[in-house]
Amino acid sequence: MDEMTLLEEFRAVVAPPDDVTLVRARARMLDGGAPARRGRAGRGAPGLRPPGRRGKLALTGLAAAASVAAVTVTLAAPGSGPSRQGAASPAVRELAYRAAAAAAAQPGVRPGQWVYWQEKAYSSPDSGPAPNETFEVWTTADATNAAYLSKGKVVFIPCGNCQFIGQPVIVHAENGDQISGMSGKATVSYAGLSSLPRDPVALDRHLAGLPLRGWGPAPVREFEVIKELLTTYVMPPALTAELFRALGNIPGVTADRNAIDVAGRHGIGFRIALPSDAGGGFDELILDPKTFGLMGEQLTLGRAAGAKAGQVVSGTAILKTALVSGPGILP
Amino acid sequence: MSHASQTARESSGTERGQPDDSGLIAESCRVPERFGAVFDRHAAAIHGYISRRLGRDAADDLVAETFLVAFRQRGGYDQDQPSARPWLYGIATRLISRRRREEVRFFRAIARTGIDPVADPVAEPVADESVRRADARTLHRRLAGALAGLSTADRDALLLIADGLSYQEAARALGVPAGTLSSRVARARRKLREGLGGVNPADEIGAWHG
């Protein structure tokens, strides 16, 4: 072994950087820079033009927003639109990047890891009979298995070859346990998560192009896919972070600092307006204002759907969640 | 797969039909967020390079600084260079050069104590793997001492090559002719051999343990 091989070994033992460090550095880079005009390259340092020939950098909303982000975050008033037509505001992006940093710091889990959920599901009376209760359910990170406790015994919820979208809702009634919720095929399978583009622009474009049960322009479809993934799977932290960054890049997404979930808790709501021909209103993901952990989701329909404008039609509040060693195990 | 070849493969922008670095940088002049893809490709390697030379805390700071500088200067990027590696390594190396005393202290501390603060923790070795692990630590101590004794220019050249850059890439990163880069690497290697005892120390230890 010669000295170069020894040196390469010396280099190879270096531990890789943690995700949080990279997420913060990335956010700092994008928040601290400004759009640049392209110029001709010349001699000198690799990739740079020689001194004295630097082009002028034009300030745009991004550079101006960087100074806002460095001091404080000004959130859009509830119901207001984005600061620029066709683009999520810098304040929304900043919040999304904070959520990404928090997500990146979470531990990685394997697909079969069991997860405990304590949730409250809500449906408005106009939506028909539905439970409005707190319940407990256990699912695997890849959403292929689910179970609950009935009189102290673990009961597995059959799903065959499908998976659950979100978590099944459990109601313990006198005449038996009732299970509701969605199952079927998620827009992106757990196995398919690894093939999602890692570049935020490419990820945005990919998600916006996915078929969705429903309707809506590309930004709405993308928001719905991200919401589905975040509320269904417990994903690798880096991917969760990437999805939050993508969320912050969706045109039309707004943030409400005074969002209230169906359990009455205050959080930060990322919202997107729904098409008027589908009832209008907005769909919303709510995050904890301190930890940026996912608190829940809810749908608020507009007047066109027959509900009172601004009334929450349905939603789920995640009261507690934890990684556990198996179904029926409490954290 | 060695670190160098893995780094080279990961930096290839043309895998999976993705644009190369120059394409991404050009797009980022209109859509700044596109530069994030350049970050995603190279940040881990740059962090490791800085970490090896200055420690993890400094690497956490300087990797952000490297890409911030790169992001701000992307308008002047030479579009004839498909890979941004030399450019990024050049920025990182210049930032490291401002802390040359800190770098020398870092290597001397490893040489003195045998403790490498940036090494990945290893599982408890078993059987004769523990012997090989101890041998590597001994060699790394002597190597760190030898690196501390190099001039900054020679150390820059050598460590860029050790990080997997080609001679051409390393020359571009440092902004020097290829011949100058070769001379610096040759001189650094000679000094390393002298600092490691004048003979191949791995041969010595290998003979001892049969």
Coordinates of C-alpha atoms in Angstrom, one line a residue:
Chain A
M1 CA 0.0 0.0 0.0
D2 CA 1.6 3.3 -1.0
E3 CA 1.1 6.7 0.6
M4 CA -1.7 7.7 -1.8
T5 CA -3.8 4.7 -0.9
L6 CA -3.2 5.4 2.7
L7 CA -4.3 9.0 2.1
E8 CA -7.4 7.9 0.4
E9 CA -8.2 5.6 3.3
F10 CA -7.6 8.6 5.7
R11 CA -10.2 10.5 3.6
A12 CA -12.6 7.6 3.4
V13 CA -13.1 7.2 7.1
V14 CA -14.7 10.7 7.4
A15 CA -18.3 10.4 8.6
P16 CA -20.8 11.9 6.2
P17 CA -22.7 15.1 7.0
D18 CA -26.0 14.8 8.7
D19 CA -29.2 15.7 6.9
V20 CA -29.9 18.7 9.1
T21 CA -26.6 20.4 8.3
L22 CA -27.2 20.0 4.6
V23 CA -30.8 21.2 4.7
R24 CA -29.8 24.3 6.6
A25 CA -26.9 25.0 4.3
R26 CA -29.1 24.5 1.3
A27 CA -31.8 26.9 2.7
R28 CA -29.2 29.4 3.5
M29 CA -27.8 29.3 0.0
L30 CA -31.1 29.8 -1.7
D31 CA -32.2 32.5 0.8
G32 CA -29.0 34.4 0.8
G33 CA -28.3 34.7 -2.9
A34 CA -29.9 36.6 -5.8
P35 CA -30.7 35.9 -9.4
A36 CA -27.7 36.4 -11.6
R37 CA -27.3 37.5 -15.1
R38 CA -25.2 35.2 -17.3
G39 CA -22.0 36.6 -18.7
R40 CA -19.1 35.4 -20.8
A41 CA -16.5 33.4 -18.9
G42 CA -12.9 34.4 -19.1
R43 CA -9.6 33.3 -17.7
G44 CA -8.8 33.2 -14.0
A45 CA -10.3 31.0 -11.3
P46 CA -12.1 28.0 -12.8
G47 CA -15.7 28.8 -13.8
L48 CA -15.4 32.5 -13.0
R49 CA -14.9 35.6 -15.1
P50 CA -11.6 37.5 -14.5
P51 CA -11.7 40.4 -12.0
G52 CA -13.2 43.6 -13.2
R53 CA -15.6 41.9 -15.5
R54 CA -18.3 40.9 -13.0
G55 CA -21.8 41.4 -14.2
K56 CA -24.3 43.3 -12.2
L57 CA -26.6 41.2 -10.1
A58 CA -30.2 42.4 -10.3
L59 CA -32.2 42.4 -7.1
T60 CA -35.5 40.6 -7.3
G61 CA -38.1 39.5 -5.0
L62 CA -35.9 36.6 -3.9
A63 CA -33.1 38.8 -2.7
A64 CA -35.5 41.1 -1.0
A65 CA -37.3 38.2 0.6
A66 CA -33.9 36.9 1.9
S67 CA -33.6 39.9 4.1
V68 CA -37.2 39.4 5.3
A69 CA -36.5 35.8 6.1
A70 CA -33.4 36.7 8.0
V71 CA -35.2 38.9 10.4
T72 CA -38.8 37.8 10.7
V73 CA -41.4 36.0 8.8
T74 CA -44.4 37.9 7.7
L75 CA -47.3 35.6 7.0
A76 CA -50.1 36.2 4.6
A77 CA -53.4 37.1 6.2
P78 CA -55.9 34.2 6.2
G79 CA -57.5 33.8 2.8
S80 CA -55.1 36.1 1.0
G81 CA -53.4 35.0 -2.1
P82 CA -49.7 34.7 -3.0
S83 CA -47.5 37.9 -3.1
R84 CA -46.7 37.3 -6.8
Q85 CA -49.1 35.8 -9.4
G86 CA -48.2 32.2 -10.1
A87 CA -45.6 31.7 -7.3
A88 CA -45.7 30.8 -3.6
S89 CA -44.5 33.7 -1.5
P90 CA -41.0 33.8 0.0
A91 CA -42.6 33.7 3.4
V92 CA -44.3 30.4 2.5
R93 CA -41.1 29.0 1.1
E94 CA -39.3 30.0 4.3
L95 CA -41.8 28.2 6.4
A96 CA -41.7 25.2 4.2
Y97 CA -37.9 25.1 4.5
R98 CA -38.1 25.2 8.2
A99 CA -40.5 22.3 8.1
A100 CA -38.1 20.5 5.8
A101 CA -35.2 21.0 8.3
A102 CA -37.3 19.7 11.1
A103 CA -38.4 16.7 9.1
A104 CA -34.8 15.9 8.1
A105 CA -33.9 15.7 11.8
Q106 CA -36.3 12.8 12.4
P107 CA -35.0 9.2 12.7
G108 CA -35.3 7.0 9.6
V109 CA -37.7 4.1 9.9
R110 CA -38.0 0.9 8.0
P111 CA -41.1 0.2 5.9
G112 CA -42.4 -2.4 8.4
Q113 CA -42.0 -0.2 11.4
W114 CA -45.1 0.1 13.5
V115 CA -46.4 3.5 14.3
Y116 CA -48.9 4.5 16.9
W117 CA -51.5 7.2 16.1
Q118 CA -53.9 8.9 18.5
E119 CA -56.2 11.0 16.3
K120 CA -59.4 12.9 16.2
A121 CA -61.4 12.7 13.1
Y122 CA -64.1 15.2 12.2
S123 CA -66.9 15.4 9.7
S124 CA -69.5 18.1 9.6
P125 CA -73.1 17.2 10.1
D126 CA -73.8 18.2 6.5
S127 CA -71.4 15.5 5.4
G128 CA -73.6 12.8 6.8
P129 CA -73.2 10.5 9.9
A130 CA -69.6 10.2 10.9
P131 CA -67.5 9.8 14.0
N132 CA -66.2 12.8 15.8
E133 CA -64.1 11.0 18.3
T134 CA -60.6 10.5 19.5
F135 CA -59.3 7.0 18.6
E136 CA -56.1 5.0 18.5
V137 CA -54.8 3.0 15.6
W138 CA -51.5 1.4 14.6
T139 CA -50.1 1.3 11.1
T140 CA -46.9 0.3 9.5
A141 CA -44.7 3.1 8.0
D142 CA -45.5 1.8 4.5
A143 CA -49.3 1.8 5.3
T144 CA -49.7 -1.8 4.3
N145 CA -50.8 -3.0 7.7
A146 CA -53.1 -1.5 10.3
A147 CA -54.5 -2.7 13.6
Y148 CA -56.4 -1.5 16.7
L149 CA -57.2 -2.6 20.2
S150 CA -60.6 -4.0 21.0
K151 CA -61.2 -4.9 24.6
G152 CA -57.5 -5.3 25.1
K153 CA -56.9 -7.5 22.1
V154 CA -55.1 -6.6 18.9
V155 CA -57.3 -6.7 15.8
F156 CA -55.7 -6.5 12.4
I157 CA -57.7 -4.6 9.8
P158 CA -57.8 -6.5 6.6
C159 CA -56.7 -4.7 3.5
G160 CA -55.5 -7.5 1.2
N161 CA -53.1 -6.2 -1.3
C162 CA -54.1 -2.6 -0.9
Q163 CA -52.8 0.1 1.5
F164 CA -54.5 2.6 3.7
I165 CA -54.6 6.3 2.7
G166 CA -54.2 8.2 5.9
Q167 CA -55.1 6.1 8.9
P168 CA -58.3 4.1 9.4
V169 CA -60.7 5.7 11.7
I170 CA -61.9 3.4 14.6
V171 CA -65.1 3.8 16.5
H172 CA -65.9 1.5 19.4
A173 CA -69.7 1.3 19.4
E174 CA -71.9 -0.8 21.5
N175 CA -72.9 -2.9 18.6
G176 CA -69.4 -3.5 17.5
D177 CA -66.3 -1.7 16.2
Q178 CA -66.7 0.4 13.1
I179 CA -63.8 1.1 10.8
S180 CA -63.9 3.8 8.2
G181 CA -61.4 5.6 6.1
M182 CA -59.8 5.2 2.7
S183 CA -57.9 2.3 1.3
G184 CA -56.8 1.4 -2.1
K185 CA -53.9 2.5 -4.1
A186 CA -52.0 5.6 -3.1
T187 CA -50.9 7.9 -5.9
V188 CA -47.3 7.0 -5.1
S189 CA -46.5 3.6 -3.6
Y190 CA -44.1 3.3 -0.8
A191 CA -41.7 1.4 -3.0
G192 CA -42.1 4.2 -5.6
L193 CA -41.0 6.9 -3.2
S194 CA -37.3 6.1 -3.9
S195 CA -37.7 6.9 -7.6
L196 CA -39.2 10.4 -7.0
P197 CA -36.9 13.1 -8.3
R198 CA -34.7 14.7 -5.7
D199 CA -34.4 18.0 -7.5
P200 CA -37.2 20.3 -6.1
V201 CA -38.2 21.7 -9.5
A202 CA -38.3 18.2 -11.1
L203 CA -40.2 16.9 -8.0
D204 CA -42.7 19.7 -8.3
R205 CA -43.2 18.9 -12.0
H206 CA -43.4 15.2 -11.4
L207 CA -46.0 15.4 -8.6
A208 CA -48.1 17.9 -10.5
G209 CA -48.3 15.5 -13.5
L210 CA -49.5 12.5 -11.5
P211 CA -53.1 11.4 -12.0
L212 CA -55.3 12.1 -9.0
R213 CA -58.7 10.9 -8.1
G214 CA -60.3 14.2 -8.9
W215 CA -59.7 17.3 -10.5
G216 CA -58.0 20.6 -10.4
P217 CA -55.1 22.4 -12.0
A218 CA -51.5 21.2 -11.5
P219 CA -50.8 23.1 -8.3
V220 CA -53.9 21.6 -6.6
R221 CA -53.0 18.1 -7.8
E222 CA -49.5 18.5 -6.5
F223 CA -50.7 19.8 -3.1
E224 CA -53.0 16.9 -2.8
V225 CA -50.3 14.3 -3.6
I226 CA -48.0 15.8 -1.1
K227 CA -50.7 15.9 1.5
E228 CA -51.5 12.3 0.8
L229 CA -47.9 11.2 1.1
L230 CA -47.3 13.1 4.3
T231 CA -50.4 11.9 6.1
T232 CA -50.2 8.3 4.9
Y233 CA -46.5 7.1 5.1
V234 CA -43.7 7.6 7.6
M235 CA -41.1 8.2 5.0
P236 CA -37.3 8.5 5.0
P237 CA -36.5 11.9 6.6
A238 CA -34.7 13.2 3.5
L239 CA -37.7 12.6 1.3
T240 CA -40.1 14.1 3.8
A241 CA -37.9 17.2 3.8
E242 CA -37.9 17.3 0.0
L243 CA -41.7 17.1 -0.1
F244 CA -42.0 20.0 2.3
R245 CA -39.6 22.0 0.1
A246 CA -41.7 21.1 -2.9
L247 CA -44.8 22.2 -1.0
G248 CA -43.3 25.6 -0.5
N249 CA -42.7 25.9 -4.2
I250 CA -46.2 25.3 -5.3
P251 CA -47.8 28.4 -6.9
G252 CA -50.8 29.5 -4.9
V253 CA -50.0 28.0 -1.6
T254 CA -50.5 30.3 1.3
A255 CA -49.7 30.1 5.0
D256 CA -52.0 31.0 7.9
R257 CA -50.3 31.5 11.2
N258 CA -53.7 31.3 13.0
A259 CA -54.9 28.0 11.6
I260 CA -57.0 25.9 14.0
D261 CA -57.3 22.1 13.6
V262 CA -60.3 20.0 14.3
A263 CA -59.1 19.4 17.8
G264 CA -59.1 23.2 18.4
R265 CA -55.3 23.5 18.5
H266 CA -53.5 26.4 16.9
G267 CA -50.9 25.7 14.2
I268 CA -49.5 27.0 10.9
G269 CA -51.7 26.0 8.0
F270 CA -50.4 25.5 4.4
R271 CA -53.4 26.0 2.2
I272 CA -54.3 25.8 -1.4
A273 CA -57.6 27.1 -2.9
L274 CA -59.8 24.5 -4.5
P275 CA -61.4 25.0 -7.9
S276 CA -64.8 26.7 -7.7
D277 CA -66.4 24.0 -9.9
A278 CA -65.5 21.5 -7.2
G279 CA -67.0 23.6 -4.4
G280 CA -64.2 26.1 -3.9
G281 CA -62.8 26.6 -0.4
F282 CA -59.4 25.2 0.4
D283 CA -57.5 22.2 1.5
E284 CA -55.0 22.5 4.3
L285 CA -52.1 20.8 6.1
I286 CA -51.5 22.1 9.6
L287 CA -48.1 22.0 11.3
D288 CA -47.0 22.6 14.9
P289 CA -45.7 26.2 15.1
K290 CA -42.8 25.2 17.3
T291 CA -41.7 21.9 16.0
F292 CA -43.1 21.9 12.5
G293 CA -44.4 18.5 13.2
L294 CA -47.5 17.4 11.3
M295 CA -50.6 18.2 13.3
G296 CA -53.3 17.3 10.8
E297 CA -55.2 18.1 7.7
Q298 CA -58.7 19.4 6.9
L299 CA -60.9 20.4 4.1
T300 CA -62.9 23.6 4.1
L301 CA -65.5 24.0 1.4
G302 CA -66.9 27.2 0.0
R303 CA -70.4 28.4 -0.4
A304 CA -70.8 26.8 -3.8
A305 CA -70.7 23.4 -2.2
G306 CA -73.7 24.1 -0.1
A307 CA -71.8 24.5 3.2
K308 CA -71.4 27.7 5.0
A309 CA -68.4 29.5 3.6
G310 CA -65.3 28.8 5.7
Q311 CA -66.8 25.9 7.5
V312 CA -64.5 22.9 8.0
V313 CA -66.2 19.9 6.3
S314 CA -63.8 17.2 7.4
G315 CA -60.4 16.8 8.9
T316 CA -58.1 14.8 11.1
A317 CA -56.0 16.0 14.0
I318 CA -53.0 14.0 15.0
L319 CA -52.9 14.2 18.8
K320 CA -50.0 11.8 19.3
T321 CA -47.8 9.7 17.2
A322 CA -44.8 7.5 18.1
L323 CA -42.7 4.6 16.8
V324 CA -43.5 1.4 18.7
S325 CA -42.4 -2.2 18.6
G326 CA -45.7 -3.7 17.4
P327 CA -49.4 -3.2 17.1
G328 CA -51.2 -2.6 20.3
I329 CA -48.1 -1.3 22.0
L330 CA -48.5 2.1 23.7
P331 CA -45.7 4.6 23.6
Chain B
M1 CA -15.8 1.0 -4.5
S2 CA -13.2 3.6 -3.5
H3 CA -14.4 6.9 -2.2
A4 CA -12.8 8.6 -5.2
S5 CA -14.6 6.5 -7.9
Q6 CA -17.9 6.7 -6.0
T7 CA -17.6 10.5 -5.8
A8 CA -16.9 10.7 -9.5
R9 CA -19.9 8.5 -10.3
E10 CA -22.2 10.5 -8.0
S11 CA -21.2 13.7 -9.6
S12 CA -22.0 12.6 -13.1
G13 CA -24.9 14.8 -14.1
T14 CA -25.6 12.8 -17.2
E15 CA -26.7 9.7 -15.3
R16 CA -30.4 9.0 -15.5
G17 CA -30.8 11.7 -18.2
Q18 CA -30.3 14.5 -15.8
P19 CA -28.7 17.7 -17.1
D20 CA -25.0 18.3 -16.3
D21 CA -23.9 20.9 -13.8
S22 CA -23.3 23.6 -16.4
G23 CA -26.9 23.1 -17.6
L24 CA -28.3 23.4 -14.1
I25 CA -26.2 26.5 -13.4
A26 CA -27.4 28.1 -16.5
E27 CA -31.0 27.4 -15.7
S28 CA -30.4 28.7 -12.2
C29 CA -29.7 32.1 -13.6
R30 CA -33.4 32.3 -14.4
V31 CA -34.8 29.9 -11.8
P32 CA -32.5 30.2 -8.7
E33 CA -33.9 27.1 -7.1
R34 CA -32.3 25.0 -9.8
F35 CA -29.0 25.5 -8.2
G36 CA -30.3 23.3 -5.4
A37 CA -29.7 20.4 -7.6
V38 CA -26.0 21.3 -7.8
F39 CA -25.9 21.5 -4.1
D40 CA -27.6 18.1 -3.8
R41 CA -25.0 16.5 -6.1
H42 CA -21.8 17.9 -4.5
A43 CA -22.5 19.1 -0.9
A44 CA -21.8 15.9 0.8
A45 CA -18.4 15.5 -0.9
I46 CA -17.4 19.1 -0.3
H47 CA -18.4 18.7 3.4
G48 CA -16.2 15.6 3.7
Y49 CA -13.3 17.3 2.0
I50 CA -13.5 20.3 4.4
S51 CA -14.2 18.0 7.4
R52 CA -11.0 16.0 6.7
R53 CA -8.9 19.2 6.7
L54 CA -10.6 21.3 9.5
G55 CA -13.0 19.1 11.4
R56 CA -16.7 18.7 11.4
D57 CA -17.8 22.0 13.0
A58 CA -15.8 24.0 10.5
A59 CA -17.1 21.8 7.7
D60 CA -20.7 22.6 8.8
D61 CA -20.0 26.3 8.4
L62 CA -17.8 26.3 5.4
V63 CA -19.9 24.0 3.3
A64 CA -22.7 26.5 3.6
E65 CA -20.2 29.3 2.8
T66 CA -18.9 27.5 -0.2
F67 CA -22.3 27.1 -1.8
L68 CA -23.4 30.6 -0.9
V69 CA -20.3 31.9 -2.7
A70 CA -20.9 29.6 -5.6
F71 CA -24.6 30.6 -5.8
R72 CA -23.8 34.3 -5.9
Q73 CA -21.1 33.8 -8.5
R74 CA -23.0 31.4 -10.7
G75 CA -23.6 34.1 -13.3
G76 CA -20.0 33.9 -14.2
Y77 CA -19.7 30.1 -14.4
D78 CA -17.8 28.8 -17.4
Q79 CA -20.4 27.0 -19.4
D80 CA -17.7 25.0 -21.2
Q81 CA -17.1 23.0 -18.0
P82 CA -19.8 20.3 -17.6
S83 CA -18.8 19.5 -14.0
A84 CA -18.9 22.0 -11.3
R85 CA -16.6 19.9 -9.1
P86 CA -13.4 21.8 -9.8
W87 CA -15.1 25.1 -9.3
L88 CA -16.7 24.1 -6.0
Y89 CA -13.5 22.5 -4.7
G90 CA -11.6 25.6 -5.6
I91 CA -14.0 27.8 -3.6
A92 CA -13.8 25.4 -0.7
T93 CA -10.0 25.3 -0.8
R94 CA -9.7 29.1 -0.8
L95 CA -12.0 29.2 2.2
I96 CA -9.9 26.5 3.9
S97 CA -6.7 28.5 3.1
R98 CA -7.9 31.3 5.4
R99 CA -7.7 28.8 8.2
R100 CA -4.3 27.3 7.5
R101 CA -3.1 27.5 11.1
E102 CA -6.3 25.8 12.3
E103 CA -5.7 23.1 9.7
V104 CA -2.1 22.5 10.9
R105 CA -3.3 22.3 14.5
F106 CA -6.0 19.9 13.5
F107 CA -3.6 17.5 11.9
R108 CA -1.0 17.8 14.7
A109 CA -3.7 17.0 17.3
I110 CA -4.5 13.8 15.4
A111 CA -0.8 12.9 15.2
R112 CA -0.3 13.6 18.9
T113 CA -3.4 11.9 20.4
G114 CA -4.3 9.3 17.8
I115 CA -7.9 10.5 18.0
D116 CA -9.5 11.3 14.7
P117 CA -12.6 13.5 15.5
V118 CA -14.1 13.2 12.1
A119 CA -13.8 9.4 11.6
D120 CA -17.0 7.4 11.4
P121 CA -17.5 5.5 14.6
V122 CA -16.7 1.8 13.9
A123 CA -18.4 -1.2 15.4
E124 CA -16.4 -3.2 17.9
P125 CA -13.9 -5.1 15.7
V126 CA -13.7 -8.8 16.1
A127 CA -10.8 -11.2 15.9
D128 CA -7.9 -10.0 13.8
E129 CA -9.9 -7.1 12.4
S130 CA -9.0 -5.3 15.6
V131 CA -5.3 -5.7 14.8
R132 CA -5.8 -4.2 11.3
R133 CA -7.9 -1.4 12.8
A134 CA -5.1 -0.5 15.3
D135 CA -2.6 -0.6 12.4
A136 CA -4.6 1.8 10.4
R137 CA -4.9 4.2 13.4
T138 CA -1.1 4.2 13.8
L139 CA -0.6 4.9 10.1
H140 CA -3.2 7.7 10.2
R141 CA -1.4 9.3 13.1
R142 CA 1.8 9.4 11.2
L143 CA 0.1 10.5 8.1
A144 CA -1.6 13.4 9.9
G145 CA 1.8 14.5 11.2
A146 CA 3.2 14.4 7.8
L147 CA 0.3 16.4 6.3
A148 CA 0.8 19.1 9.0
G149 CA 4.4 19.5 7.7
L150 CA 3.5 20.2 4.1
S151 CA 3.2 23.7 2.7
T152 CA -0.3 24.9 2.1
A153 CA 0.1 24.8 -1.7
D154 CA 1.4 21.2 -1.6
R155 CA -1.2 20.1 0.8
D156 CA -4.0 21.6 -1.3
A157 CA -2.8 19.8 -4.4
L158 CA -2.4 16.5 -2.6
L159 CA -5.7 16.5 -0.8
L160 CA -7.7 17.4 -3.9
I161 CA -6.2 14.4 -5.7
A162 CA -7.0 12.2 -2.6
D163 CA -10.6 13.5 -2.8
G164 CA -10.9 12.0 -6.3
L165 CA -10.2 14.9 -8.6
S166 CA -8.1 14.3 -11.6
Y167 CA -4.9 16.2 -12.1
Q168 CA -6.7 18.4 -14.7
E169 CA -9.6 19.0 -12.3
A170 CA -7.3 19.8 -9.4
A171 CA -5.3 22.2 -11.5
R172 CA -8.4 23.9 -12.6
A173 CA -9.6 24.1 -9.0
L174 CA -6.4 25.8 -7.9
G175 CA -6.1 27.9 -11.0
V176 CA -2.6 26.7 -11.8
P177 CA -1.1 24.9 -14.8
A178 CA -1.2 21.2 -14.9
G179 CA 2.6 21.0 -14.7
T180 CA 2.6 23.1 -11.5
L181 CA 0.0 20.8 -10.0
S182 CA 2.0 17.7 -10.9
S183 CA 5.1 19.1 -9.3
R184 CA 3.3 20.0 -6.1
V185 CA 1.7 16.5 -5.8
A186 CA 5.1 14.8 -6.5
R187 CA 6.8 17.0 -3.9
A188 CA 4.0 16.4 -1.4
R189 CA 4.1 12.6 -1.9
R190 CA 7.9 12.6 -1.4
K191 CA 7.5 14.5 1.8
L192 CA 4.8 12.2 3.0
R193 CA 7.0 9.2 2.4
E194 CA 9.7 10.8 4.4
G195 CA 7.3 11.7 7.2
L196 CA 6.0 8.1 7.2
G197 CA 9.5 6.8 7.8
G198 CA 11.1 6.7 4.4
V199 CA 9.7 3.2 3.7
N200 CA 6.2 2.0 3.1
P201 CA 5.0 1.8 6.7
A202 CA 2.2 -0.6 5.7
D203 CA 4.9 -3.1 4.5
E204 CA 6.5 -2.8 7.9
I205 CA 3.4 -3.6 9.8
G206 CA 2.3 -6.2 7.4
A207 CA 5.6 -8.0 7.9
W208 CA 5.2 -7.8 11.7
H209 CA 1.8 -9.4 11.6
G210 CA 2.7 -11.9 8.9

